[in-house]
Coordinates of C-alpha atoms in Angstrom, one line a residue:
X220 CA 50.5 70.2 84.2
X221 CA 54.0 71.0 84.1
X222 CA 56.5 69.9 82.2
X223 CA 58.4 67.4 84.9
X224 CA 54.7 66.9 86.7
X225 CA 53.7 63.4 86.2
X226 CA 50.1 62.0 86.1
X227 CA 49.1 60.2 88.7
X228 CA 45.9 57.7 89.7
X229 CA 45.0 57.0 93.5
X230 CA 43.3 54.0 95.0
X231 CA 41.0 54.6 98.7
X232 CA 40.2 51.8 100.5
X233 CA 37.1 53.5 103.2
X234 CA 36.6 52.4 106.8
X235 CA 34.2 53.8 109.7
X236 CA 33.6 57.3 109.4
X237 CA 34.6 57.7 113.2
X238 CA 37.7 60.1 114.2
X239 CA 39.2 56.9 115.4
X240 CA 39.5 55.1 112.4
X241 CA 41.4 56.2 109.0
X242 CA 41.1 55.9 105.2
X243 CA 44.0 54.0 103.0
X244 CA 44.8 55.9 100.1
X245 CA 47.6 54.8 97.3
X246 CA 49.1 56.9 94.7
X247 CA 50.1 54.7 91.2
X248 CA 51.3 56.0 88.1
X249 CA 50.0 55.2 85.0
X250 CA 51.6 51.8 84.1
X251 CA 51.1 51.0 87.6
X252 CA 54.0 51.2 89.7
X253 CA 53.1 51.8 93.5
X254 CA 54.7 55.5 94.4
X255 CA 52.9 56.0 98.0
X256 CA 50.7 54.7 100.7
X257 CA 49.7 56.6 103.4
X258 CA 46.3 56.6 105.9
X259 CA 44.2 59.8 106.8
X260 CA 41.5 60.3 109.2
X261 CA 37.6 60.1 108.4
X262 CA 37.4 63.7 109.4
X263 CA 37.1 66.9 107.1
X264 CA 40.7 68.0 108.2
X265 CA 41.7 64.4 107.0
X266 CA 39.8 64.6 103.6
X267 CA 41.9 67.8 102.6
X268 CA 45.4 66.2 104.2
X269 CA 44.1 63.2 101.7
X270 CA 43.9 65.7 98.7
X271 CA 46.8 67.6 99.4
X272 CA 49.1 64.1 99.3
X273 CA 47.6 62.7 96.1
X274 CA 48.2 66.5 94.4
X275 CA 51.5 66.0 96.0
X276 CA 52.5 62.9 93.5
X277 CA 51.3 65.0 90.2
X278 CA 48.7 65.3 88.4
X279 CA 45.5 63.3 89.5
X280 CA 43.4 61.5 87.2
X281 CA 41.4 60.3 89.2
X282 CA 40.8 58.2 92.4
X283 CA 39.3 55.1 92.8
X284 CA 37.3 54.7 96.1
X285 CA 36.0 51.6 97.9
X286 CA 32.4 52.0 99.1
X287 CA 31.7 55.3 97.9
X288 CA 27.5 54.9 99.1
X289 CA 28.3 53.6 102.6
X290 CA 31.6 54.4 104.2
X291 CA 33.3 56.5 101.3
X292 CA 30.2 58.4 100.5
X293 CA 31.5 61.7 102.5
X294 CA 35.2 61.3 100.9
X295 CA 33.6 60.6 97.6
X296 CA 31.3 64.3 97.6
X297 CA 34.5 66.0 99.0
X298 CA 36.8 65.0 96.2
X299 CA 34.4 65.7 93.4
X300 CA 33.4 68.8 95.0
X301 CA 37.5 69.9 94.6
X302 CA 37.2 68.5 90.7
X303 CA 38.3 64.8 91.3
X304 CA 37.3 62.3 88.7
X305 CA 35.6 59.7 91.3
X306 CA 35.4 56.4 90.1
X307 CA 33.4 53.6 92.0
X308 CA 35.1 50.9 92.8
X309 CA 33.4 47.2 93.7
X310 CA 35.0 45.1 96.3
X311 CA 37.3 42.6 94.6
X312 CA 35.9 38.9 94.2
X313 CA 36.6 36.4 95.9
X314 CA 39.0 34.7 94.1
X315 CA 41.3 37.6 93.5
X316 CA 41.2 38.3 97.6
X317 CA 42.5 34.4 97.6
X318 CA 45.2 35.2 95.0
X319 CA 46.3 38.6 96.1
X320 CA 45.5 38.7 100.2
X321 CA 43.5 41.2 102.0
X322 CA 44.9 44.5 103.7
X323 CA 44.2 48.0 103.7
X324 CA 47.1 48.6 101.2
X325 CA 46.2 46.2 99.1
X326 CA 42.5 47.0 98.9
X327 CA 43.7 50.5 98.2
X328 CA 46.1 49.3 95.4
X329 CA 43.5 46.9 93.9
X330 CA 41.2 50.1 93.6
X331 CA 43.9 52.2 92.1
X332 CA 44.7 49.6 89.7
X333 CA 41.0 49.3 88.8
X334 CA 40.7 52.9 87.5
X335 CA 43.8 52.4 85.6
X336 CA 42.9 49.1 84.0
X337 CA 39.1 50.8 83.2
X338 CA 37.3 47.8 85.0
X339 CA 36.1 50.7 87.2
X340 CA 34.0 53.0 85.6
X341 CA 31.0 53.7 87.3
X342 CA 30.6 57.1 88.3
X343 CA 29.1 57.4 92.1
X344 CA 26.1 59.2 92.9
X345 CA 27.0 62.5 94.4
X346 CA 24.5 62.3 97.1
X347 CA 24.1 66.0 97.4
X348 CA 20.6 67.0 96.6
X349 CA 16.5 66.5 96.6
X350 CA 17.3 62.3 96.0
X351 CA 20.0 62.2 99.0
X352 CA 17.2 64.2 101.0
X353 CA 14.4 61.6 99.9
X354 CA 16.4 58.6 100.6
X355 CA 17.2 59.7 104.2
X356 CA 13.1 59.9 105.4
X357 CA 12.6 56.8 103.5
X358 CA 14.9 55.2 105.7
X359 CA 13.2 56.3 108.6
X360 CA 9.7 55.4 107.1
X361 CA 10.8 52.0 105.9
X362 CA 12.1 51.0 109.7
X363 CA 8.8 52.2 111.0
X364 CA 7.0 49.8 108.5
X365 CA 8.6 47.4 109.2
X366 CA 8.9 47.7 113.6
X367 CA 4.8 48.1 112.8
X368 CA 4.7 44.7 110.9
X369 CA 6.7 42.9 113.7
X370 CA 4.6 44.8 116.4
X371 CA 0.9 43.6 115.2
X372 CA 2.7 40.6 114.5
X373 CA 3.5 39.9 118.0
X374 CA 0.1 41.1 118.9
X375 CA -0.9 38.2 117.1
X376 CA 1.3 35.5 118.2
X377 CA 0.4 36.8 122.2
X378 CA -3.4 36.6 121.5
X379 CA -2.8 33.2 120.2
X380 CA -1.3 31.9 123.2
X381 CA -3.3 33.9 125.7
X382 CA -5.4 32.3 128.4
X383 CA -8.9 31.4 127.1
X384 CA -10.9 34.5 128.5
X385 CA -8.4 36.9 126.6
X386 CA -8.0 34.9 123.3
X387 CA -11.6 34.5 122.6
X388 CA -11.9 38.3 123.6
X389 CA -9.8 39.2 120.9
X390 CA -8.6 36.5 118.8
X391 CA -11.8 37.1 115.3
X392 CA -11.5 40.8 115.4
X393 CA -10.3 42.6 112.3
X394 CA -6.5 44.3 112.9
X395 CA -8.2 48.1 112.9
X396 CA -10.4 47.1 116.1
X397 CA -8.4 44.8 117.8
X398 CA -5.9 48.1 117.6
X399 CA -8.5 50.4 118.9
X400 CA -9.6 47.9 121.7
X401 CA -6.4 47.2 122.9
X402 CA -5.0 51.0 122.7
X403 CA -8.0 51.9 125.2
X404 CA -8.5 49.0 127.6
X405 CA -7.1 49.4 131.3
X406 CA -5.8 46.3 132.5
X407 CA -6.1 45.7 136.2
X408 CA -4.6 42.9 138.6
X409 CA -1.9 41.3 139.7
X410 CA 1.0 41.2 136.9
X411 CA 2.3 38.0 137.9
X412 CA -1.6 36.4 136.7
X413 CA -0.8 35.2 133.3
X414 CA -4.0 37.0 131.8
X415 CA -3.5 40.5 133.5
X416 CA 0.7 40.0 132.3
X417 CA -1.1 39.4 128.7
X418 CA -3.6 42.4 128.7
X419 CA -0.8 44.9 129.7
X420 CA 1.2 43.9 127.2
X421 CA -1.1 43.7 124.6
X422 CA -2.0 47.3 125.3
X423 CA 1.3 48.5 124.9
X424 CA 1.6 46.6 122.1
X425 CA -1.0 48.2 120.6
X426 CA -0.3 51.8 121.6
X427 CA 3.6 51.6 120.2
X428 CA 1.5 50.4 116.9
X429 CA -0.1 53.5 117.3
X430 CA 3.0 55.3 117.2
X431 CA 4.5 54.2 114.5
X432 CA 1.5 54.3 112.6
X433 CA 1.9 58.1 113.2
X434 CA 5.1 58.0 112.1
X435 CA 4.8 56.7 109.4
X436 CA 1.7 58.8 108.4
X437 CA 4.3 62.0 109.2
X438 CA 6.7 61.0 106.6
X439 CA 4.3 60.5 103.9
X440 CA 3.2 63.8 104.7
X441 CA 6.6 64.7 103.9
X442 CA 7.9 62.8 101.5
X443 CA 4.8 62.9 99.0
X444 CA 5.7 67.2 98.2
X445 CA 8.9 66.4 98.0
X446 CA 8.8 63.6 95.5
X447 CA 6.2 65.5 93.3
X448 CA 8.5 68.6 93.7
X449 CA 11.6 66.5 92.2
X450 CA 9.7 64.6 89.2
X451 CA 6.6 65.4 88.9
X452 CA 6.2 64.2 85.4
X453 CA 7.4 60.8 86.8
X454 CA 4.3 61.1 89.6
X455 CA 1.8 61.9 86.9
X456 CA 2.8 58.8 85.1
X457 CA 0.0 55.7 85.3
X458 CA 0.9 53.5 88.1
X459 CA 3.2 55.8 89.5
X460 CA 3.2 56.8 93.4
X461 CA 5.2 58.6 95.3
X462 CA 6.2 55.1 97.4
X463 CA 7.7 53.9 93.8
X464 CA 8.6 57.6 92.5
X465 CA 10.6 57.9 95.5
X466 CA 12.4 54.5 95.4
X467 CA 13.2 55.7 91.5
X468 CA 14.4 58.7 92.1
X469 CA 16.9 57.5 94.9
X470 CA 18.1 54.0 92.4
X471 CA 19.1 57.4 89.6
X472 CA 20.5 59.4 92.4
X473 CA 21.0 63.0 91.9
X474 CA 23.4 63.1 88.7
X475 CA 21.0 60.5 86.7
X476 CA 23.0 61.7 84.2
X477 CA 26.1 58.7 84.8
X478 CA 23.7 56.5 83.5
X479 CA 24.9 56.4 80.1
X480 CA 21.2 55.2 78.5
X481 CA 18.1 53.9 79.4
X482 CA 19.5 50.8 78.8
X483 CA 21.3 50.8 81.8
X484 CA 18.8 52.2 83.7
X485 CA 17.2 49.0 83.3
X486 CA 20.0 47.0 83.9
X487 CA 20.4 49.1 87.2
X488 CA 16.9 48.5 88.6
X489 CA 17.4 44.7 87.1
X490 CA 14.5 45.1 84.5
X491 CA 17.0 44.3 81.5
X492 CA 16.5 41.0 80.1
X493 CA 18.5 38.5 80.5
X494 CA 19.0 35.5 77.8
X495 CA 17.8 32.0 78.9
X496 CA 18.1 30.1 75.8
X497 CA 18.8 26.0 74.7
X498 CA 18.9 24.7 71.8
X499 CA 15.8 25.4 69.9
X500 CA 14.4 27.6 72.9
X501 CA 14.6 30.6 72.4
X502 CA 13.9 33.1 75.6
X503 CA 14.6 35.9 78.2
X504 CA 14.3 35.3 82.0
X505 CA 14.0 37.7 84.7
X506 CA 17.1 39.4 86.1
X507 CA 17.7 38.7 89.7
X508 CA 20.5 41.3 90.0
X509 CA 20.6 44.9 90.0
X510 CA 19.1 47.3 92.4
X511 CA 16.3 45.2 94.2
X512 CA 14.0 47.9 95.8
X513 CA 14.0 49.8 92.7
X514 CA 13.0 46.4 90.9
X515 CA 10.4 46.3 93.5
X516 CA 9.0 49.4 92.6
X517 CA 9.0 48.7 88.9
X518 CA 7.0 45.6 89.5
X519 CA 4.4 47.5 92.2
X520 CA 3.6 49.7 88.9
X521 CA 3.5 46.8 86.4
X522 CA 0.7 45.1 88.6
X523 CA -1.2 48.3 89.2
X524 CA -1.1 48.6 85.5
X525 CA -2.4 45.3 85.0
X526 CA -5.6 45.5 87.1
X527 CA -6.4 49.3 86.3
X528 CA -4.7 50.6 83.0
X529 CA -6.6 49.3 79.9
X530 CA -3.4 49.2 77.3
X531 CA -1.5 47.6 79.8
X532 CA -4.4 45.0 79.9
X533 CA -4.7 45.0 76.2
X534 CA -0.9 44.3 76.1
X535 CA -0.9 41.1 78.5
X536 CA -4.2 39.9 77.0
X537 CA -2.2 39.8 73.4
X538 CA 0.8 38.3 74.6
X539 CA -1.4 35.4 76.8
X540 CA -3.0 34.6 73.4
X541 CA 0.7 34.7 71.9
X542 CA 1.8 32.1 74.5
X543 CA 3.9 34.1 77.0
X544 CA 4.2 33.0 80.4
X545 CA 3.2 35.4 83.0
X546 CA 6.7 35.9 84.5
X547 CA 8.0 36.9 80.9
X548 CA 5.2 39.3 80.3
X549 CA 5.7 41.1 83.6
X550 CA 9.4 40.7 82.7
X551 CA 8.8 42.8 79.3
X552 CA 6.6 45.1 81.3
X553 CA 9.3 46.6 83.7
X554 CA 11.2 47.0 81.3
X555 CA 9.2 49.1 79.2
X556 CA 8.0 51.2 83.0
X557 CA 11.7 51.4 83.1
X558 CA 12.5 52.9 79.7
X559 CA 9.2 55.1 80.2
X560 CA 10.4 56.4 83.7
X561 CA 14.3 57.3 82.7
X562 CA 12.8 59.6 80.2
X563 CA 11.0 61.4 82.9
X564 CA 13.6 61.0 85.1
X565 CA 15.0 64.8 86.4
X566 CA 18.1 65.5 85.3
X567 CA 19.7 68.7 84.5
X568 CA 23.0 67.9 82.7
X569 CA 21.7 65.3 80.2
X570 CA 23.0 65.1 76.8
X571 CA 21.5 63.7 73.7
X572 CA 23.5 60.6 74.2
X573 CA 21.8 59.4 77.0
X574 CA 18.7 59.1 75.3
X575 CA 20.2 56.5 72.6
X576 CA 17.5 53.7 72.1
X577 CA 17.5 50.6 74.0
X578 CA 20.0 47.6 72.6

Protein backbone atom coordinates (compact mmCIF):
# COMPACT_ATOMS: atom_id res chain seq x y z
CA UNK A 1 0.00 0.00 0.00
CA UNK A 2 1.35 3.34 -0.48
CA UNK A 3 2.22 5.70 1.70
CA UNK A 4 -1.00 8.26 1.20
CA UNK A 5 -3.23 4.96 0.23
CA UNK A 6 -5.73 4.41 2.79
CA UNK A 7 -7.45 1.10 3.84
CA UNK A 8 -10.58 0.76 2.95
CA UNK A 9 -13.71 -1.91 3.81
CA UNK A 10 -16.86 -2.22 1.45
CA UNK A 11 -20.32 -3.20 2.23
CA UNK A 12 -22.72 -5.10 -1.01
CA UNK A 13 -26.13 -5.21 -0.51
CA UNK A 14 -27.22 -8.14 -3.73
CA UNK A 15 -30.39 -8.05 -5.77
CA UNK A 16 -31.65 -10.20 -8.83
CA UNK A 17 -28.98 -11.39 -10.86
CA UNK A 18 -30.89 -9.93 -14.10
CA UNK A 19 -29.14 -7.11 -16.34
CA UNK A 20 -31.95 -5.07 -15.22
CA UNK A 21 -31.32 -4.86 -11.77
CA UNK A 22 -28.03 -3.59 -9.85
CA UNK A 23 -25.84 -4.29 -6.77
CA UNK A 24 -25.31 -1.50 -3.88
CA UNK A 25 -21.87 -1.32 -2.91
CA UNK A 26 -20.40 1.20 -0.03
CA UNK A 27 -16.82 2.04 0.60
CA UNK A 28 -16.14 2.87 4.65
CA UNK A 29 -12.92 3.42 6.21
CA UNK A 30 -11.83 1.86 9.10
CA UNK A 31 -13.47 3.86 11.92
CA UNK A 32 -16.43 3.92 9.82
CA UNK A 33 -16.93 7.03 8.07
CA UNK A 34 -19.12 6.52 4.83
CA UNK A 35 -16.58 7.65 1.73
CA UNK A 36 -18.94 6.36 -1.36
CA UNK A 37 -21.99 4.69 -2.60
CA UNK A 38 -22.50 3.79 -5.87
CA UNK A 39 -24.77 0.75 -7.71
CA UNK A 40 -23.39 -1.71 -10.53
CA UNK A 41 -25.06 -4.12 -12.68
CA UNK A 42 -25.47 -7.95 -11.90
CA UNK A 43 -23.45 -8.58 -15.07
CA UNK A 44 -19.64 -9.66 -15.34
CA UNK A 45 -18.81 -6.18 -16.93
CA UNK A 46 -20.55 -4.82 -13.63
CA UNK A 47 -18.61 -7.14 -11.16
CA UNK A 48 -15.24 -5.70 -12.52
CA UNK A 49 -16.67 -1.75 -12.64
CA UNK A 50 -17.61 -2.97 -8.85
CA UNK A 51 -13.83 -3.93 -8.17
CA UNK A 52 -12.32 -1.28 -9.90
CA UNK A 53 -14.43 1.53 -7.61
CA UNK A 54 -13.69 -0.13 -4.27
CA UNK A 55 -9.73 -0.37 -5.41
CA UNK A 56 -10.44 3.15 -6.32
CA UNK A 57 -10.99 4.27 -2.37
CA UNK A 58 -7.55 2.38 -1.22
CA UNK A 59 -6.64 -0.46 -0.06
CA UNK A 60 -9.46 -3.18 0.37
CA UNK A 61 -9.83 -5.26 3.33
CA UNK A 62 -12.35 -6.79 2.52
CA UNK A 63 -16.06 -6.60 1.48
CA UNK A 64 -18.98 -7.59 3.19
CA UNK A 65 -21.69 -9.02 0.93
CA UNK A 66 -25.46 -9.67 1.63
CA UNK A 67 -26.65 -13.07 0.39
CA UNK A 68 -23.54 -14.36 -0.89
CA UNK A 69 -25.39 -18.32 -1.48
CA UNK A 70 -28.47 -16.87 -3.32
CA UNK A 71 -28.23 -13.55 -5.01
CA UNK A 72 -24.43 -12.58 -4.20
CA UNK A 73 -23.17 -16.02 -4.79
CA UNK A 74 -21.71 -14.91 -8.50
CA UNK A 75 -20.27 -11.44 -7.05
CA UNK A 76 -19.01 -13.33 -4.07
CA UNK A 77 -16.71 -16.15 -6.48
CA UNK A 78 -15.74 -13.07 -8.62
CA UNK A 79 -14.22 -11.03 -5.79
CA UNK A 80 -12.43 -13.89 -4.15
CA UNK A 81 -11.34 -15.12 -7.37
CA UNK A 82 -9.43 -11.34 -7.74
CA UNK A 83 -8.01 -11.87 -3.91
CA UNK A 84 -10.93 -10.17 -1.94
CA UNK A 85 -11.36 -11.12 1.67
CA UNK A 86 -15.34 -12.09 1.32
CA UNK A 87 -17.03 -11.93 4.43
CA UNK A 88 -20.78 -13.21 4.75
CA UNK A 89 -22.91 -11.01 5.93
CA UNK A 90 -26.64 -12.05 7.61
CA UNK A 91 -29.55 -9.81 6.98
CA UNK A 92 -29.82 -7.40 9.88
CA UNK A 93 -32.60 -8.32 12.66
CA UNK A 94 -35.44 -7.00 12.96
CA UNK A 95 -35.06 -4.67 15.40
CA UNK A 96 -32.09 -2.90 14.01
CA UNK A 97 -34.16 -2.53 10.45
CA UNK A 98 -36.76 -0.68 12.93
CA UNK A 99 -34.05 1.48 14.40
CA UNK A 100 -31.94 2.20 11.33
CA UNK A 101 -34.73 1.94 8.18
CA UNK A 102 -34.30 -0.16 5.21
CA UNK A 103 -32.72 0.98 1.75
CA UNK A 104 -30.23 -0.32 -0.54
CA UNK A 105 -27.58 2.18 0.93
CA UNK A 106 -28.21 1.36 4.18
CA UNK A 107 -28.22 -2.48 3.75
CA UNK A 108 -24.95 -1.88 2.11
CA UNK A 109 -23.62 0.33 4.97
CA UNK A 110 -24.94 -2.12 7.70
CA UNK A 111 -22.84 -4.88 5.79
CA UNK A 112 -19.73 -2.74 5.62
CA UNK A 113 -20.06 -1.87 9.12
CA UNK A 114 -20.44 -5.54 9.96
CA UNK A 115 -16.91 -6.53 8.63
CA UNK A 116 -15.50 -3.63 10.45
CA UNK A 117 -17.12 -4.24 13.81
CA UNK A 118 -16.13 -8.36 13.26
CA UNK A 119 -19.86 -9.45 13.85
CA UNK A 120 -19.32 -10.74 10.36
CA UNK A 121 -17.01 -13.39 10.08
CA UNK A 122 -18.11 -16.18 8.31
CA UNK A 123 -16.35 -16.95 5.33
CA UNK A 124 -18.82 -18.01 2.28
CA UNK A 125 -18.53 -21.12 0.44
CA UNK A 126 -16.88 -20.58 -2.82
CA UNK A 127 -19.24 -22.64 -4.83
CA UNK A 128 -16.78 -23.55 -7.42
CA UNK A 129 -16.15 -27.21 -7.39
CA UNK A 130 -17.35 -31.12 -7.12
CA UNK A 131 -19.99 -29.78 -3.95
CA UNK A 132 -21.40 -26.81 -6.15
CA UNK A 133 -21.75 -29.59 -9.01
CA UNK A 134 -23.56 -32.00 -6.43
CA UNK A 135 -25.80 -29.55 -5.02
CA UNK A 136 -27.10 -28.45 -8.53
CA UNK A 137 -28.52 -32.33 -9.55
CA UNK A 138 -29.75 -32.59 -6.09
CA UNK A 139 -31.84 -29.82 -6.70
CA UNK A 140 -33.28 -31.31 -9.59
CA UNK A 141 -33.69 -34.82 -7.88
CA UNK A 142 -35.20 -33.31 -4.84
CA UNK A 143 -38.11 -31.49 -7.04
CA UNK A 144 -38.69 -34.69 -8.80
CA UNK A 145 -39.27 -36.41 -5.39
CA UNK A 146 -41.17 -34.43 -4.32
CA UNK A 147 -43.72 -33.60 -7.83
CA UNK A 148 -43.70 -37.75 -7.51
CA UNK A 149 -45.10 -37.61 -3.87
CA UNK A 150 -47.78 -35.03 -4.84
CA UNK A 151 -48.56 -37.02 -8.13
CA UNK A 152 -49.35 -40.58 -6.40
CA UNK A 153 -50.79 -38.46 -3.96
CA UNK A 154 -53.39 -37.17 -6.22
CA UNK A 155 -53.74 -40.54 -7.68
CA UNK A 156 -55.01 -41.33 -4.41
CA UNK A 157 -57.26 -38.56 -3.48
CA UNK A 158 -58.99 -39.16 -7.31
CA UNK A 159 -59.48 -42.98 -6.68
CA UNK A 160 -61.06 -41.96 -3.54
CA UNK A 161 -63.63 -39.91 -4.95
CA UNK A 162 -64.17 -41.89 -8.16
CA UNK A 163 -67.42 -43.34 -9.14
CA UNK A 164 -67.95 -46.80 -7.57
CA UNK A 165 -66.88 -49.04 -10.69
CA UNK A 166 -63.50 -47.23 -10.80
CA UNK A 167 -62.81 -46.96 -6.97
CA UNK A 168 -63.36 -50.55 -6.21
CA UNK A 169 -61.23 -51.27 -9.42
CA UNK A 170 -58.40 -49.73 -7.88
CA UNK A 171 -58.77 -48.34 -4.59
CA UNK A 172 -56.76 -52.01 -2.33
CA UNK A 173 -54.05 -52.34 -4.85
CA UNK A 174 -50.50 -51.77 -3.61
CA UNK A 175 -48.85 -48.29 -5.12
CA UNK A 176 -46.36 -50.47 -7.58
CA UNK A 177 -49.57 -52.04 -9.36
CA UNK A 178 -51.91 -49.53 -9.20
CA UNK A 179 -48.90 -47.62 -11.21
CA UNK A 180 -48.47 -50.32 -13.62
CA UNK A 181 -52.35 -50.71 -14.19
CA UNK A 182 -53.02 -47.30 -14.59
CA UNK A 183 -49.74 -46.51 -16.97
CA UNK A 184 -51.29 -49.31 -19.40
CA UNK A 185 -55.03 -49.03 -19.41
CA UNK A 186 -56.87 -47.22 -22.49
CA UNK A 187 -59.69 -45.30 -21.37
CA UNK A 188 -62.47 -45.12 -23.80
CA UNK A 189 -65.85 -42.90 -23.88
CA UNK A 190 -67.23 -39.81 -23.62
CA UNK A 191 -64.93 -37.39 -21.35
CA UNK A 192 -67.69 -35.49 -20.06
CA UNK A 193 -68.90 -39.21 -18.15
CA UNK A 194 -67.49 -38.71 -14.79
CA UNK A 195 -65.84 -42.25 -14.82
CA UNK A 196 -64.19 -42.06 -18.33
CA UNK A 197 -62.92 -38.03 -17.12
CA UNK A 198 -61.50 -40.22 -13.98
CA UNK A 199 -59.73 -43.06 -15.92
CA UNK A 200 -57.96 -40.63 -18.36
CA UNK A 201 -56.67 -38.82 -15.77
CA UNK A 202 -55.64 -41.38 -13.70
CA UNK A 203 -53.56 -42.68 -16.56
CA UNK A 204 -51.81 -39.68 -16.98
CA UNK A 205 -51.33 -39.48 -13.65
CA UNK A 206 -49.76 -42.49 -13.49
CA UNK A 207 -47.53 -42.18 -16.68
CA UNK A 208 -46.06 -38.50 -15.45
CA UNK A 209 -45.27 -40.78 -12.12
CA UNK A 210 -43.49 -42.78 -14.47
CA UNK A 211 -41.46 -40.08 -15.59
CA UNK A 212 -40.31 -38.79 -12.73
CA UNK A 213 -39.57 -41.99 -11.42
CA UNK A 214 -37.10 -42.08 -14.33
CA UNK A 215 -35.78 -39.07 -13.39
CA UNK A 216 -35.15 -39.52 -10.52
CA UNK A 217 -33.49 -42.93 -11.11
CA UNK A 218 -31.11 -40.83 -13.78
CA UNK A 219 -29.75 -38.61 -11.22
CA UNK A 220 -28.86 -41.26 -8.79
CA UNK A 221 -27.12 -42.73 -11.51
CA UNK A 222 -25.27 -39.66 -11.52
CA UNK A 223 -24.97 -38.41 -8.43
CA UNK A 224 -23.88 -41.78 -6.60
CA UNK A 225 -19.99 -41.68 -8.74
CA UNK A 226 -19.84 -38.38 -8.05
CA UNK A 227 -20.39 -38.42 -4.38
CA UNK A 228 -18.09 -41.54 -3.98
CA UNK A 229 -15.55 -39.71 -6.33
CA UNK A 230 -15.52 -36.54 -3.72
CA UNK A 231 -15.40 -38.43 -0.25
CA UNK A 232 -15.29 -41.67 -0.57
CA UNK A 233 -14.01 -42.37 2.91
CA UNK A 234 -17.21 -40.49 3.99
CA UNK A 235 -19.36 -43.15 1.66
CA UNK A 236 -17.60 -46.15 3.28
CA UNK A 237 -18.53 -44.93 6.66
CA UNK A 238 -21.50 -47.11 8.49
CA UNK A 239 -24.78 -45.61 7.83
CA UNK A 240 -23.49 -43.43 5.23
CA UNK A 241 -25.18 -43.15 1.59
CA UNK A 242 -24.65 -41.21 -1.05
CA UNK A 243 -28.45 -39.38 -0.37
CA UNK A 244 -26.74 -38.23 3.24
CA UNK A 245 -23.02 -38.09 1.78
CA UNK A 246 -24.28 -35.80 -0.68
CA UNK A 247 -26.35 -33.47 1.55
CA UNK A 248 -22.84 -33.43 3.72
CA UNK A 249 -20.77 -32.62 1.33
CA UNK A 250 -22.97 -29.63 0.02
CA UNK A 251 -23.68 -28.21 4.17
CA UNK A 252 -19.21 -28.07 4.13
CA UNK A 253 -19.22 -26.72 0.63
CA UNK A 254 -16.10 -26.77 -1.25
CA UNK A 255 -13.47 -24.87 1.13
CA UNK A 256 -14.67 -27.09 4.28
CA UNK A 257 -11.77 -25.68 5.44
CA UNK A 258 -13.77 -22.07 6.93
CA UNK A 259 -15.15 -24.28 9.35
CA UNK A 260 -12.80 -23.48 12.03
CA UNK A 261 -13.33 -27.20 14.01
CA UNK A 262 -15.57 -29.89 14.18
CA UNK A 263 -17.17 -28.09 16.61
CA UNK A 264 -18.72 -25.94 14.32
CA UNK A 265 -19.42 -28.41 11.95
CA UNK A 266 -21.83 -29.53 14.33
CA UNK A 267 -23.16 -26.41 15.14
CA UNK A 268 -23.64 -25.88 11.31
CA UNK A 269 -25.64 -29.09 10.66
CA UNK A 270 -27.44 -28.23 14.24
CA UNK A 271 -26.08 -31.43 15.96
CA UNK A 272 -24.31 -29.27 18.79
CA UNK A 273 -25.93 -29.48 22.00
CA UNK A 274 -27.64 -27.05 23.33
CA UNK A 275 -28.11 -26.47 27.31
CA UNK A 276 -31.64 -27.00 28.69
CA UNK A 277 -30.96 -26.77 32.32
CA UNK A 278 -33.24 -25.63 35.87
CA UNK A 279 -32.39 -25.70 38.83
CA UNK A 280 -31.28 -29.09 39.88
CA UNK A 281 -31.78 -30.36 36.15
CA UNK A 282 -29.22 -30.70 34.58
CA UNK A 283 -29.45 -31.41 30.53
CA UNK A 284 -28.90 -30.82 26.76
CA UNK A 285 -31.79 -30.52 24.25
CA UNK A 286 -31.79 -30.77 20.61
CA UNK A 287 -30.80 -27.85 18.45
CA UNK A 288 -33.50 -26.70 16.20
CA UNK A 289 -31.21 -24.32 14.31
CA UNK A 290 -28.49 -24.75 11.87
CA UNK A 291 -28.49 -26.28 8.54
CA UNK A 292 -31.82 -28.43 8.52
CA UNK A 293 -31.22 -30.89 5.52
CA UNK A 294 -27.86 -31.62 6.73
CA UNK A 295 -29.45 -32.24 10.23
CA UNK A 296 -31.69 -34.48 8.33
CA UNK A 297 -29.08 -36.42 6.98
CA UNK A 298 -27.22 -36.86 10.32
CA UNK A 299 -30.29 -38.23 11.84
CA UNK A 300 -31.14 -40.67 8.53
CA UNK A 301 -27.56 -42.23 9.62
CA UNK A 302 -28.18 -42.24 13.43
CA UNK A 303 -31.36 -44.41 12.80
CA UNK A 304 -29.77 -46.75 10.36
CA UNK A 305 -27.14 -47.15 12.92
CA UNK A 306 -29.59 -48.01 15.50
CA UNK A 307 -31.35 -50.88 13.72
CA UNK A 308 -28.16 -52.38 11.89
CA UNK A 309 -24.80 -51.27 13.55
CA UNK A 310 -24.19 -53.34 16.76
CA UNK A 311 -21.94 -50.56 18.76
CA UNK A 312 -24.38 -48.14 17.95
CA UNK A 313 -26.92 -50.51 19.57
CA UNK A 314 -24.67 -51.29 22.41
CA UNK A 315 -24.36 -47.49 22.84
CA UNK A 316 -28.27 -46.71 23.15
CA UNK A 317 -28.91 -49.98 25.03
CA UNK A 318 -26.23 -48.40 27.85
CA UNK A 319 -27.59 -45.10 27.94
CA UNK A 320 -31.54 -46.54 28.11
CA UNK A 321 -30.27 -48.44 31.21
CA UNK A 322 -28.53 -44.99 32.33
CA UNK A 323 -31.94 -43.24 31.96
CA UNK A 324 -31.61 -41.15 28.85
CA UNK A 325 -34.54 -40.23 26.98
CA UNK A 326 -34.58 -41.22 23.39
CA UNK A 327 -34.51 -37.70 21.94
CA UNK A 328 -31.16 -37.07 24.00
CA UNK A 329 -29.54 -40.25 22.94
CA UNK A 330 -30.26 -39.59 19.24
CA UNK A 331 -29.20 -35.96 20.21
CA UNK A 332 -25.63 -37.33 21.42
CA UNK A 333 -25.61 -39.62 18.44
CA UNK A 334 -25.47 -36.90 15.65
CA UNK A 335 -23.28 -35.33 17.22
CA UNK A 336 -20.80 -37.92 17.43
CA UNK A 337 -21.82 -38.88 13.22
CA UNK A 338 -21.00 -35.28 12.98
CA UNK A 339 -17.56 -35.14 14.52
CA UNK A 340 -16.89 -38.72 12.76
CA UNK A 341 -17.90 -37.22 9.30
CA UNK A 342 -15.85 -33.72 9.44
CA UNK A 343 -12.82 -35.86 9.83
CA UNK A 344 -13.59 -37.54 6.63
CA UNK A 345 -14.71 -34.67 5.18
CA UNK A 346 -12.40 -33.68 1.76
CA UNK A 347 -10.57 -30.88 2.16
CA UNK A 348 -7.43 -29.94 0.67
CA UNK A 349 -6.22 -26.81 2.63
CA UNK A 350 -6.81 -27.99 6.22
CA UNK A 351 -4.55 -27.06 8.94
CA UNK A 352 -3.92 -28.78 12.18
CA UNK A 353 -6.15 -26.28 13.78
CA UNK A 354 -9.15 -27.37 12.45
CA UNK A 355 -8.92 -30.64 13.90
CA UNK A 356 -8.87 -29.10 17.62
CA UNK A 357 -11.12 -31.42 19.84
CA UNK A 358 -14.68 -30.65 20.39
CA UNK A 359 -15.51 -28.01 23.40
Amino acid sequence: MAADEIAVIGGIDTHTDTHTDTHQAVVIDTVGRHLATEPFPTSSAGYQQLLDWLRSHGEVLAVGVEGTGAYGAELARFLSANGITVMEVDRPDRKARRDNGKSDPVDAYAAATAVLSGRAKGTPKSRNGIAEAIRALRVARSSAIKARTQTVNQIRTLIITAPAEVREQFRELPSVELIDRLARSRPAGDLADPACAVRTALRRLARRYRTLSQEIADADAELKPLVTRAAPQLVALPGVGPESAGQLLITAGDNPERLRSEASFAHLCAAAPIPASSGRTNRHRLNRGGDRQANRALHTIVIVRMRNDRRTQEYVARRTAQGMTKKDIIRCLKRFVAREVYKHLPRPHMTPQHLQPAT
